[in-house]
Amino acid sequence: SVKIDSKTIEHLERLSLVDFANREGIRRLEEAIQFANQIHSVDTSAVKPLINVLYEEYIQSLREDCVTEGDIREEILSNATVTEEEYFFAPPGNIPLPDKD
Amino acid sequence: MLHQLKNGSCTVQELYAQCANRVQVIKSLNAYIRVTDEVSQVQLQESTTRYLKGTTRLMEGIPIAIKDNFCTKNITTTCASKMLENFVPTYNATVVERLLDSGAILMGKTNLDEFGMGSGTTESIFGPTKNIWGSNLISKANDIDNKVSGSQSDDFFIAGGSSGGSAVAVAAGSCSVALGSDTGGSVRNPASYCGVVGFKPSYGSISRYGLIPLVNSMDVPGILARTIGDCRSVFEVIKGCDPKDSTTLQRTLNKSKTKRSSSKFDKLCVGIPKEFYCPGLSSEVIDAWKDVADLLENSGFRVIQVSLPHTSYSIACYSVLNPCEVASNMARYDGLRYGYRATGKDLNSTESLYAANRSHALNQIVRGRILAGNYFLLKENYDKYFVQALKLRRLIYDDYVKMWSTGVDILLTPVTLSDAPLFSEFTEKDSRAQSADQDYCTQPANMAGIPALSLPVRLSKRNLPLSLQLMAPHFDDETLLDVAHLLEKELNFPHPTVKVA
């Protein structure tokens, strides 16, 4: 069965930021990978990936470059728990998560 | 219902009062997260006035319920998650806007599995939704004992998911129609268990603007109703291109094939895909499948066996593509601009704050999928998993295109493997394993983008609904609805008699 090394788990946790690199989280992940491994038994050597089913018919429509909405600062800020004057408020970034011992 | 309102055999107030009463009667089923009394009463006033003045709109006075992952302006929209428990959208989803603009009355927001992840409506912070069938809220039919047999008194039959709240709301008559969303079967699955029509239209035919996304390439807003006619009325109003959703197409749906000849269903071909005869399919569903195939044949359809060779890989393919898009879509929940925000002394970096917000406020299923998605998207895994799944998706999609091109117009398949399971049975398996079983027959339609519909057929030995699924080529929604309508008339499925308080 599938086993993931601790380096990968740490890396995943940094990418996901869900604090789920515990035994339960890892067990679920390993099962999910085990289940997904079925896809490897299909030969897809001559096949192009399908990103979206509208591909055949799709024409990306463009619109005129005019401002049609905006000026709704209060609405945009209304769901934030913490704001400072007209700003969303975040603690400093680029500080990595502490290592789990 | 619309006919009765428009020809005066029922007034808007009578219909509203009946639905509002049902909303109260079914409280114990936990179908509604939020009952929107104040809003609905204002809407009722307007509808009443318009019927008096003769200025009615397309859905005037029709009570609706909306799954709580569609943004409703100034009405809390939670996705049944702690992350959005206090989120109040400042806009309506396009489909909501279109319904309200056409006069519909919003009875409330309905329960779902958290963020649409689940097939039981058992994973909500507000608790599970219970199926009205098999509950003590409906009158016993015939002499068959409706009691939950051999189990604890607090056990119940599940509503299915993730749009279980909407399905129960409709089945109970607390609204005429409801909106749900369908990514792997989340409209059709609960519709099947609750004995109502569950319609997932063609991908690209309905705006997803304001539907909080799960898998952008597969999500479709769906309709739950007691009749095909009601389902159609809603579809007419909500479908169509939306400049705010670039994945809606500027094209009209194909005309119904049934209008082709004077004998409506002559020469239409129904395919029975052999790969849908899957592990775990109950004998009652198999019998219903055979009987409805016979019924179609006797109604003038040509019924043939077909093959969709990659069907058995569809669920594994979905198990990769779903978490990958989920990992991306859930990245927005950092608690800064909206959503749950943790407080505490160690949260002095964005990373630790984000991790706290997300681990406190997202359930294990959501977090598990984020982790899995990021795993499949790692550089060393990207080709092996994500790209391989995209290629497999094309093979599955091509199976359908090839099959339709041989002259098949409609497919008839199971939708769920059985009638509704008991909550105690359902929760024995973990969510991912459960979805893998339950979604087998439904998620191929999401993979291929084609329209699909769950139609109630008859009652099982346990007096619970048994349903089947119809599917049609991409943009042949009208044909699908016409065939479903024919079957509906022939099958005459009994709607539950709700015990009025």
Coordinates of C-alpha atoms in Angstrom, one line a residue:
Chain A
S1 CA 0.0 0.0 0.0
V2 CA 0.9 3.7 -0.4
K3 CA 3.2 5.3 2.1
I4 CA 4.3 9.0 2.0
D5 CA 7.6 10.2 3.4
S6 CA 7.7 12.9 6.1
K7 CA 9.4 15.4 3.8
T8 CA 6.5 15.3 1.4
I9 CA 4.0 15.6 4.2
E10 CA 5.7 18.7 5.5
H11 CA 5.8 20.2 2.0
L12 CA 2.1 19.4 1.5
E13 CA 1.2 21.0 4.8
R14 CA 3.0 24.2 3.8
L15 CA 1.1 24.3 0.5
S16 CA -2.2 23.4 2.0
L17 CA -2.2 25.2 5.3
V18 CA -4.9 23.0 6.8
D19 CA -3.0 21.5 9.7
F20 CA -4.0 18.0 8.7
A21 CA -0.6 16.2 8.6
N22 CA -1.6 14.1 11.6
R23 CA -2.2 10.4 11.5
E24 CA -5.8 10.7 10.4
G25 CA -4.9 13.1 7.6
I26 CA -2.1 11.0 6.4
R27 CA -4.2 7.9 6.5
R28 CA -6.9 9.5 4.4
L29 CA -4.3 10.8 1.9
E30 CA -2.7 7.4 1.5
E31 CA -6.1 5.8 0.8
A32 CA -7.0 8.5 -1.7
I33 CA -3.8 7.9 -3.5
Q34 CA -4.3 4.2 -3.4
F35 CA -7.7 4.6 -5.0
A36 CA -6.5 7.1 -7.6
N37 CA -3.7 4.7 -8.7
Q38 CA -6.3 2.8 -10.8
I39 CA -6.0 5.5 -13.4
H40 CA -2.5 4.3 -14.3
S41 CA -3.8 1.1 -15.8
V42 CA -5.3 3.0 -18.7
D43 CA -3.1 3.5 -21.8
T44 CA -3.3 7.2 -22.7
S45 CA -0.3 7.5 -24.9
A46 CA -2.1 9.0 -27.9
V47 CA -4.6 11.0 -25.9
K48 CA -4.7 14.8 -25.3
P49 CA -5.8 16.1 -22.0
L50 CA -9.4 17.4 -21.8
I51 CA -9.5 20.5 -19.7
N52 CA -13.0 21.6 -20.3
V53 CA -16.0 20.0 -22.1
L54 CA -16.8 23.2 -23.9
Y55 CA -13.6 23.1 -25.8
E56 CA -15.2 22.1 -29.1
E57 CA -17.8 24.9 -29.2
Y58 CA -16.1 27.5 -27.1
I59 CA -15.3 31.0 -28.4
Q60 CA -14.0 33.2 -25.7
S61 CA -16.1 36.3 -26.0
L62 CA -14.5 39.6 -25.1
R63 CA -16.2 42.7 -23.9
E64 CA -15.6 46.4 -24.3
D65 CA -13.0 47.9 -22.0
C66 CA -15.4 50.0 -20.0
V67 CA -16.0 50.2 -16.2
T68 CA -19.4 48.9 -15.5
E69 CA -19.3 48.4 -11.7
G70 CA -17.3 49.4 -8.7
D71 CA -17.1 52.1 -6.1
I72 CA -18.4 49.6 -3.5
R73 CA -15.6 49.7 -0.9
E74 CA -18.0 49.3 2.0
E75 CA -19.5 46.1 0.5
I76 CA -16.2 44.6 -0.2
L77 CA -14.9 45.2 3.3
S78 CA -18.2 44.2 4.9
N79 CA -17.4 40.5 5.5
A80 CA -13.9 40.9 6.8
T81 CA -13.6 40.3 10.6
V82 CA -10.6 42.6 10.9
T83 CA -10.2 45.8 9.0
E84 CA -8.1 48.9 9.6
E85 CA -9.5 52.1 8.1
E86 CA -10.0 51.1 4.4
Y87 CA -7.6 48.1 4.5
F88 CA -7.9 44.4 5.1
F89 CA -5.5 43.5 7.8
A90 CA -3.0 40.7 7.7
P91 CA -0.1 39.7 9.9
P92 CA 3.4 39.6 8.3
G93 CA 4.0 37.1 5.6
N94 CA 7.0 35.0 4.6
I95 CA 7.4 33.6 8.0
P96 CA 7.4 29.8 7.6
L97 CA 5.4 27.6 9.8
P98 CA 7.4 26.4 12.9
D99 CA 8.9 22.9 12.5
K100 CA 6.9 20.1 14.1
D101 CA 9.2 18.3 16.5
Chain B
M1 CA -48.6 24.8 -9.6
L2 CA -48.1 27.8 -11.9
H3 CA -51.2 26.9 -13.8
Q4 CA -53.3 26.8 -10.7
L5 CA -52.0 30.2 -9.6
K6 CA -52.6 31.7 -13.0
N7 CA -56.0 30.3 -13.5
G8 CA -57.1 31.2 -10.0
S9 CA -57.9 27.8 -8.7
C10 CA -55.3 28.5 -5.9
T11 CA -54.3 31.9 -4.6
V12 CA -50.8 33.0 -3.8
Q13 CA -51.6 33.3 -0.2
E14 CA -53.1 29.8 0.0
L15 CA -50.0 28.3 -1.6
Y16 CA -47.6 30.3 0.6
A17 CA -49.5 29.4 3.7
Q18 CA -49.4 25.7 2.9
C19 CA -45.7 25.8 2.2
A20 CA -44.9 27.9 5.2
N21 CA -46.9 25.4 7.3
R22 CA -44.9 22.5 5.9
V23 CA -41.6 24.3 6.6
Q24 CA -42.6 24.2 10.3
V25 CA -44.0 20.7 10.2
I26 CA -40.7 19.3 8.9
K27 CA -38.4 21.2 11.3
S28 CA -37.2 17.9 12.8
L29 CA -35.9 16.8 9.3
N30 CA -33.4 19.7 9.4
A31 CA -33.8 20.5 5.7
Y32 CA -33.6 24.3 6.1
I33 CA -30.5 26.1 7.5
R34 CA -32.3 29.4 7.4
V35 CA -36.0 30.1 6.9
T36 CA -36.3 33.5 5.3
D37 CA -39.7 34.6 6.7
E38 CA -39.2 38.4 6.5
V39 CA -38.0 38.2 2.9
S40 CA -40.7 35.8 1.8
Q41 CA -43.5 37.8 3.3
V42 CA -42.4 40.9 1.4
Q43 CA -42.3 38.9 -1.8
L44 CA -45.7 37.5 -1.0
Q45 CA -47.1 41.0 -0.8
E46 CA -45.7 41.9 -4.2
S47 CA -47.0 38.7 -5.8
T48 CA -50.4 39.2 -4.4
T49 CA -50.5 42.7 -5.8
R50 CA -49.4 41.5 -9.2
Y51 CA -52.1 38.9 -9.4
L52 CA -54.7 41.5 -8.6
K53 CA -53.3 43.9 -11.2
G54 CA -52.6 41.2 -13.8
T55 CA -48.9 42.1 -14.0
T56 CA -47.6 38.7 -13.1
R57 CA -44.1 37.5 -14.1
L58 CA -43.1 34.0 -15.2
M59 CA -42.7 32.5 -11.7
E60 CA -45.0 34.8 -9.8
G61 CA -45.7 33.5 -6.3
I62 CA -43.9 30.2 -6.7
P63 CA -42.3 29.2 -3.4
I64 CA -38.6 28.1 -3.8
A65 CA -35.8 26.9 -1.6
I66 CA -32.2 27.4 -2.4
K67 CA -29.2 25.3 -1.4
D68 CA -27.0 27.3 0.9
N69 CA -24.0 27.5 -1.5
F70 CA -25.7 30.0 -3.8
C71 CA -25.1 33.6 -2.8
T72 CA -28.2 35.4 -1.7
K73 CA -27.8 39.1 -1.3
N74 CA -28.0 40.2 2.4
I75 CA -28.9 36.6 3.4
T76 CA -26.2 34.6 5.2
T77 CA -24.8 32.0 2.9
T78 CA -22.8 29.3 4.8
C79 CA -22.0 26.3 2.6
A80 CA -22.8 24.5 5.9
S81 CA -19.3 25.3 7.0
K82 CA -17.9 27.2 10.0
M83 CA -15.7 29.0 7.5
L84 CA -18.7 30.9 6.1
E85 CA -21.0 30.7 9.0
N86 CA -21.3 34.5 9.1
F87 CA -20.8 35.3 5.5
V88 CA -23.3 37.7 4.1
P89 CA -23.1 38.0 0.3
T90 CA -23.5 41.5 -1.2
Y91 CA -24.9 40.1 -4.4
N92 CA -27.3 37.4 -5.7
A93 CA -26.1 34.4 -7.8
T94 CA -27.3 34.9 -11.3
V95 CA -29.7 32.0 -11.1
V96 CA -31.1 33.4 -7.8
E97 CA -31.5 36.9 -9.4
R98 CA -33.3 35.4 -12.4
L99 CA -35.7 33.5 -10.2
L100 CA -36.5 36.4 -7.8
D101 CA -36.9 38.8 -10.7
S102 CA -39.5 36.4 -12.2
G103 CA -41.5 36.5 -9.0
A104 CA -40.4 33.5 -7.0
I105 CA -40.8 33.5 -3.2
L106 CA -37.7 32.5 -1.2
M107 CA -38.8 30.1 1.6
G108 CA -35.2 29.6 2.8
K109 CA -31.7 28.3 2.4
T110 CA -31.3 24.6 2.5
N111 CA -28.8 22.2 4.2
L112 CA -25.9 20.5 2.4
D113 CA -22.8 18.6 3.0
E114 CA -20.1 21.1 3.9
F115 CA -19.0 22.9 0.7
G116 CA -20.9 20.2 -1.3
M117 CA -18.5 17.5 -0.4
G118 CA -20.4 14.4 0.4
S119 CA -23.3 12.3 -0.8
G120 CA -25.6 12.1 2.2
T121 CA -26.1 15.7 3.7
T122 CA -24.5 14.2 6.8
E123 CA -21.5 16.5 6.9
S124 CA -23.0 19.9 7.8
I125 CA -22.1 22.0 10.8
F126 CA -25.9 22.2 11.3
G127 CA -26.3 18.4 11.6
P128 CA -27.6 15.9 9.0
T129 CA -30.8 16.2 7.0
K130 CA -33.3 13.4 7.4
N131 CA -35.3 11.9 4.6
I132 CA -39.0 12.5 4.9
W133 CA -39.6 9.0 3.5
G134 CA -39.4 6.5 6.3
S135 CA -40.0 9.2 8.9
N136 CA -43.0 9.5 11.2
L137 CA -44.0 12.6 9.3
I138 CA -45.7 10.8 6.5
S139 CA -48.9 8.8 6.6
K140 CA -48.3 5.1 6.3
A141 CA -49.2 3.8 2.9
N142 CA -51.2 0.7 2.7
D143 CA -50.5 -1.6 5.7
I144 CA -46.8 -1.6 5.2
D145 CA -45.0 -0.8 8.4
N146 CA -43.1 2.4 7.8
K147 CA -41.0 2.1 10.9
V148 CA -37.3 2.0 10.8
S149 CA -36.7 -1.6 11.4
G150 CA -34.3 -3.2 13.9
S151 CA -32.4 -0.1 14.6
Q152 CA -32.1 2.6 17.2
S153 CA -35.0 5.0 17.5
D154 CA -32.7 8.0 16.6
D155 CA -31.7 6.4 13.3
F156 CA -33.2 7.7 10.1
F157 CA -33.0 7.3 6.3
I158 CA -30.5 9.7 4.7
A159 CA -31.7 12.4 2.3
G160 CA -28.7 11.8 0.0
G161 CA -26.4 14.6 -0.9
S162 CA -25.0 17.0 -1.2
S163 CA -28.3 18.8 -2.0
G164 CA -30.3 16.8 0.6
G165 CA -31.9 19.9 2.2
S166 CA -33.4 21.0 -1.2
A167 CA -34.6 17.5 -2.0
V168 CA -36.4 17.1 1.3
A169 CA -37.8 20.6 1.1
V170 CA -39.4 19.7 -2.3
A171 CA -40.5 16.2 -1.3
A172 CA -42.2 17.6 1.8
G173 CA -44.1 20.2 -0.2
S174 CA -42.5 23.1 1.7
C175 CA -41.8 24.7 -1.6
S176 CA -42.6 24.0 -5.2
V177 CA -39.1 23.8 -6.5
A178 CA -35.6 24.1 -5.2
L179 CA -32.1 24.8 -6.5
G180 CA -29.2 22.5 -5.9
S181 CA -25.8 22.1 -7.4
D182 CA -24.4 19.0 -9.1
T183 CA -20.7 18.2 -9.4
G184 CA -20.7 14.4 -9.1
G185 CA -24.4 13.7 -8.6
S186 CA -25.3 16.1 -5.8
V187 CA -28.7 17.0 -7.3
R188 CA -29.6 13.5 -8.7
N189 CA -28.5 11.5 -5.7
P190 CA -30.8 13.2 -3.1
A191 CA -33.6 13.5 -5.7
S192 CA -33.4 9.7 -6.1
Y193 CA -33.6 9.0 -2.4
C194 CA -36.3 11.6 -1.8
G195 CA -38.5 10.6 -4.7
V196 CA -38.4 13.9 -6.6
V197 CA -37.2 15.0 -10.1
G198 CA -33.5 16.0 -10.0
F199 CA -32.2 17.6 -13.2
K200 CA -28.6 18.5 -14.0
P201 CA -28.6 20.5 -17.2
S202 CA -25.8 20.6 -19.8
Y203 CA -22.6 22.2 -18.6
G204 CA -22.4 25.6 -20.1
S205 CA -26.2 26.1 -20.2
I206 CA -26.6 27.7 -16.8
S207 CA -24.6 30.4 -15.1
R208 CA -22.4 29.5 -12.1
Y209 CA -21.9 33.1 -11.1
G210 CA -22.6 33.2 -7.4
L211 CA -22.5 29.5 -6.9
I212 CA -19.7 29.0 -4.5
P213 CA -17.5 26.7 -6.6
L214 CA -16.3 23.2 -5.9
V215 CA -15.1 21.9 -9.3
N216 CA -15.3 24.7 -11.9
S217 CA -15.1 22.3 -14.9
M218 CA -18.0 20.1 -13.6
D219 CA -20.3 22.1 -11.3
V220 CA -23.8 22.8 -12.7
P221 CA -26.7 24.4 -10.9
G222 CA -29.5 21.9 -10.8
I223 CA -33.3 21.8 -10.2
L224 CA -35.3 19.7 -7.9
A225 CA -39.1 19.5 -8.4
R226 CA -42.0 17.2 -8.0
T227 CA -42.9 17.3 -11.7
I228 CA -41.1 17.7 -15.0
G229 CA -43.4 20.6 -15.8
D230 CA -42.3 22.5 -12.7
C231 CA -38.7 21.6 -13.4
R232 CA -39.0 23.0 -16.9
S233 CA -40.6 26.3 -15.7
V234 CA -37.5 26.9 -13.5
F235 CA -35.1 25.9 -16.3
E236 CA -36.7 28.4 -18.7
V237 CA -36.1 31.2 -16.3
I238 CA -32.6 30.4 -15.1
K239 CA -30.9 29.0 -18.2
G240 CA -28.9 31.0 -20.7
C241 CA -25.7 32.8 -21.3
D242 CA -24.4 35.1 -18.6
P243 CA -21.7 37.7 -19.3
K244 CA -20.6 37.2 -15.7
D245 CA -19.8 33.5 -16.2
S246 CA -17.4 33.0 -19.1
T247 CA -18.2 29.2 -19.1
T248 CA -21.7 29.8 -20.3
L249 CA -22.2 29.5 -24.0
Q250 CA -23.9 31.9 -26.3
R251 CA -26.0 29.3 -28.0
T252 CA -29.5 28.1 -27.7
L253 CA -30.1 24.5 -26.6
N254 CA -30.9 22.0 -29.4
K255 CA -34.6 21.6 -30.3
S256 CA -36.2 18.5 -28.9
K257 CA -35.9 15.5 -31.1
T258 CA -39.4 14.5 -30.1
K259 CA -40.9 17.2 -32.2
R260 CA -39.4 15.6 -35.3
S261 CA -42.2 13.4 -36.4
S262 CA -45.9 13.2 -35.8
S263 CA -45.5 10.0 -33.8
K264 CA -43.4 11.7 -31.1
F265 CA -41.2 8.9 -29.9
D266 CA -41.0 6.7 -33.0
K267 CA -37.5 5.9 -34.0
L268 CA -35.9 7.5 -30.9
C269 CA -33.3 5.2 -29.6
V270 CA -32.6 4.4 -25.9
G271 CA -29.2 3.0 -25.0
I272 CA -28.7 0.7 -22.0
P273 CA -25.0 0.9 -21.1
K274 CA -23.8 -2.4 -19.8
E275 CA -21.0 -1.0 -17.7
F276 CA -23.6 0.7 -15.5
Y277 CA -24.6 -2.8 -14.2
C278 CA -22.1 -2.1 -11.4
P279 CA -21.0 -3.7 -8.1
G280 CA -23.5 -3.2 -5.3
L281 CA -26.5 -2.5 -7.5
S282 CA -29.7 -3.7 -5.6
S283 CA -32.0 -6.2 -7.2
E284 CA -34.9 -3.7 -6.9
V285 CA -33.0 -1.1 -8.9
I286 CA -32.1 -3.8 -11.5
D287 CA -35.8 -4.8 -11.8
A288 CA -36.9 -1.2 -12.1
W289 CA -34.3 -0.6 -14.8
K290 CA -35.6 -3.6 -16.8
D291 CA -39.2 -2.6 -16.3
V292 CA -38.7 1.0 -17.5
A293 CA -36.6 -0.2 -20.5
D294 CA -39.6 -2.4 -21.4
L295 CA -42.0 0.5 -20.9
L296 CA -39.9 2.6 -23.3
E297 CA -39.9 -0.1 -25.8
N298 CA -43.7 -0.5 -25.6
S299 CA -44.0 3.3 -26.1
G300 CA -42.3 3.1 -29.4
F301 CA -38.6 3.6 -28.6
R302 CA -35.9 1.4 -30.0
V303 CA -34.0 0.0 -27.0
I304 CA -30.5 -1.4 -27.4
Q305 CA -27.5 -2.3 -25.3
V306 CA -24.5 0.0 -25.7
S307 CA -21.0 0.2 -24.3
L308 CA -19.2 3.0 -22.6
P309 CA -15.9 1.1 -22.0
H310 CA -14.2 3.6 -19.6
T311 CA -17.1 3.8 -17.2
S312 CA -15.4 1.9 -14.4
Y313 CA -12.5 4.3 -14.4
S314 CA -14.7 7.4 -14.2
I315 CA -14.9 7.4 -10.4
A316 CA -11.1 7.1 -10.0
C317 CA -10.6 9.8 -12.6
Y318 CA -13.0 12.0 -10.6
S319 CA -11.1 11.2 -7.4
V320 CA -8.1 13.0 -8.8
L321 CA -9.7 15.9 -10.7
N322 CA -12.1 16.8 -7.9
P323 CA -9.5 17.3 -5.2
C324 CA -7.2 19.2 -7.6
E325 CA -9.8 21.8 -8.4
V326 CA -10.9 21.8 -4.8
A327 CA -7.3 22.5 -3.6
S328 CA -7.3 25.5 -5.9
N329 CA -10.8 26.7 -5.1
M330 CA -10.4 26.4 -1.3
A331 CA -7.2 28.4 -1.4
R332 CA -9.3 31.6 -1.2
Y333 CA -10.4 30.7 2.4
D334 CA -7.7 32.5 4.3
G335 CA -10.0 34.4 6.7
L336 CA -8.7 37.9 5.6
R337 CA -11.4 39.2 3.3
Y338 CA -14.2 37.0 4.5
G339 CA -14.7 33.9 6.5
Y340 CA -13.7 32.6 9.8
R341 CA -10.7 34.2 11.4
A342 CA -9.0 32.7 14.4
T343 CA -7.7 34.7 17.3
G344 CA -4.7 33.9 19.5
K345 CA -1.3 34.9 20.5
D346 CA 0.8 32.6 18.2
L347 CA -0.9 33.7 15.1
N348 CA 1.7 36.3 14.2
S349 CA 2.4 35.2 10.6
T350 CA 0.0 34.9 7.7
E351 CA 0.9 31.2 7.4
S352 CA 0.1 30.4 11.0
L353 CA -3.1 32.4 10.8
Y354 CA -4.2 30.8 7.6
A355 CA -3.4 27.3 9.0
A356 CA -5.4 28.1 12.1
N357 CA -8.4 29.6 10.2
R358 CA -8.5 26.7 7.9
S359 CA -8.0 23.9 10.4
H360 CA -10.6 25.3 12.8
A361 CA -13.2 26.1 10.2
L362 CA -13.0 23.4 7.5
N363 CA -14.0 19.9 8.3
Q364 CA -11.8 16.8 7.8
I365 CA -13.3 15.9 4.4
V366 CA -12.6 19.4 3.0
R367 CA -9.1 19.4 4.5
G368 CA -8.5 15.9 3.2
R369 CA -9.4 16.9 -0.3
I370 CA -7.2 19.9 -0.2
L371 CA -4.2 17.8 0.9
A372 CA -5.0 15.2 -1.8
G373 CA -5.4 17.8 -4.5
N374 CA -2.1 19.4 -3.6
Y375 CA -0.4 16.0 -3.6
F376 CA -1.6 15.2 -7.1
L377 CA -0.5 18.7 -8.3
L378 CA 3.1 18.4 -6.9
K379 CA 5.7 18.7 -9.6
E380 CA 6.7 15.0 -9.4
N381 CA 3.0 13.9 -9.5
Y382 CA 1.5 16.4 -11.9
D383 CA 1.9 14.3 -15.1
K384 CA 1.3 11.0 -13.4
Y385 CA -2.0 12.0 -11.7
F386 CA -3.4 15.3 -12.9
V387 CA -2.6 15.1 -16.6
Q388 CA -3.3 11.4 -16.7
A389 CA -6.7 12.1 -15.2
L390 CA -7.3 14.8 -17.8
K391 CA -6.4 12.3 -20.6
L392 CA -8.7 9.7 -19.0
R393 CA -11.4 12.3 -18.9
R394 CA -11.1 12.7 -22.7
L395 CA -11.4 9.0 -23.1
I396 CA -14.6 9.0 -21.0
Y397 CA -15.9 12.0 -22.9
D398 CA -15.1 10.3 -26.3
D399 CA -17.0 7.1 -25.2
Y400 CA -20.1 9.2 -25.1
V401 CA -19.5 11.1 -28.3
K402 CA -18.8 7.8 -30.2
M403 CA -21.9 6.1 -28.7
W404 CA -24.3 9.0 -29.5
S405 CA -23.0 9.0 -33.1
T406 CA -24.2 5.5 -33.6
G407 CA -27.8 6.8 -33.4
V408 CA -28.5 6.7 -29.7
D409 CA -30.7 9.6 -28.4
I410 CA -31.1 8.8 -24.7
L411 CA -29.5 6.6 -22.1
L412 CA -31.3 4.9 -19.3
T413 CA -29.3 3.9 -16.3
P414 CA -29.5 3.5 -12.5
V415 CA -28.8 6.7 -10.5
T416 CA -28.2 5.4 -6.9
L417 CA -27.5 1.8 -6.2
S418 CA -30.5 1.3 -4.0
D419 CA -33.2 3.0 -2.0
A420 CA -32.1 5.4 0.8
P421 CA -29.7 3.8 3.3
L422 CA -30.1 4.2 7.0
F423 CA -27.8 6.8 8.6
S424 CA -26.2 4.1 10.7
E425 CA -25.3 2.1 7.6
F426 CA -24.2 5.1 5.6
T427 CA -21.8 6.3 8.2
E428 CA -20.0 3.0 8.6
K429 CA -17.9 3.8 5.6
D430 CA -15.8 7.0 5.5
S431 CA -16.9 9.8 3.2
R432 CA -14.4 9.1 0.4
A433 CA -15.2 5.4 0.1
Q434 CA -18.9 6.2 0.4
S435 CA -18.8 8.7 -2.4
A436 CA -16.8 6.3 -4.6
D437 CA -19.7 3.8 -4.4
Q438 CA -22.6 6.3 -4.4
D439 CA -21.3 8.5 -7.3
Y440 CA -20.6 5.6 -9.7
C441 CA -23.6 6.1 -11.9
T442 CA -23.9 9.9 -11.6
Q443 CA -20.5 11.5 -12.0
P444 CA -19.8 10.3 -15.6
A445 CA -22.4 12.9 -16.7
N446 CA -20.4 15.6 -15.0
M447 CA -17.2 14.2 -16.6
A448 CA -18.8 14.5 -20.0
G449 CA -20.8 17.6 -19.3
I450 CA -24.0 16.1 -20.6
P451 CA -27.5 16.7 -19.2
A452 CA -28.8 14.0 -16.8
L453 CA -32.0 13.6 -14.8
S454 CA -33.1 11.4 -11.9
L455 CA -36.8 10.4 -12.1
P456 CA -38.7 8.6 -9.3
V457 CA -40.1 5.3 -10.6
R458 CA -41.8 3.5 -7.7
L459 CA -41.5 2.5 -4.1
S460 CA -39.2 -0.2 -2.8
K461 CA -40.1 -3.0 -0.4
R462 CA -39.1 -0.6 2.4
N463 CA -41.6 2.0 1.1
L464 CA -38.8 4.3 0.0
P465 CA -38.4 5.8 -3.5
L466 CA -36.5 4.0 -6.2
S467 CA -35.4 6.2 -9.1
L468 CA -33.6 5.9 -12.4
Q469 CA -31.5 8.2 -14.5
L470 CA -31.8 9.5 -18.1
M471 CA -29.0 11.1 -19.9
A472 CA -28.8 12.8 -23.3
P473 CA -26.1 14.3 -25.6
H474 CA -24.7 17.7 -24.7
F475 CA -27.3 20.5 -25.2
D476 CA -30.1 18.0 -25.9
D477 CA -31.8 19.0 -22.6
E478 CA -35.2 19.5 -24.3
T479 CA -35.2 15.9 -25.6
L480 CA -34.2 14.7 -22.2
L481 CA -37.1 16.6 -20.5
D482 CA -39.6 15.4 -23.1
V483 CA -38.7 11.7 -22.6
A484 CA -38.7 12.2 -18.8
H485 CA -42.2 13.7 -19.1
L486 CA -43.5 10.7 -21.0
L487 CA -42.1 8.3 -18.4
E488 CA -43.5 10.5 -15.6
K489 CA -47.0 10.2 -16.9
E490 CA -46.7 6.4 -17.4
L491 CA -45.1 5.8 -14.0
N492 CA -47.4 7.9 -11.9
F493 CA -45.1 8.0 -8.8
P494 CA -47.0 8.5 -5.6
H495 CA -46.1 11.6 -3.7
P496 CA -46.0 11.3 0.1
T497 CA -48.9 12.4 2.2
V498 CA -47.4 14.7 4.9
K499 CA -49.1 14.6 8.3
V500 CA -50.3 18.1 8.9
A501 CA -49.7 19.4 12.4

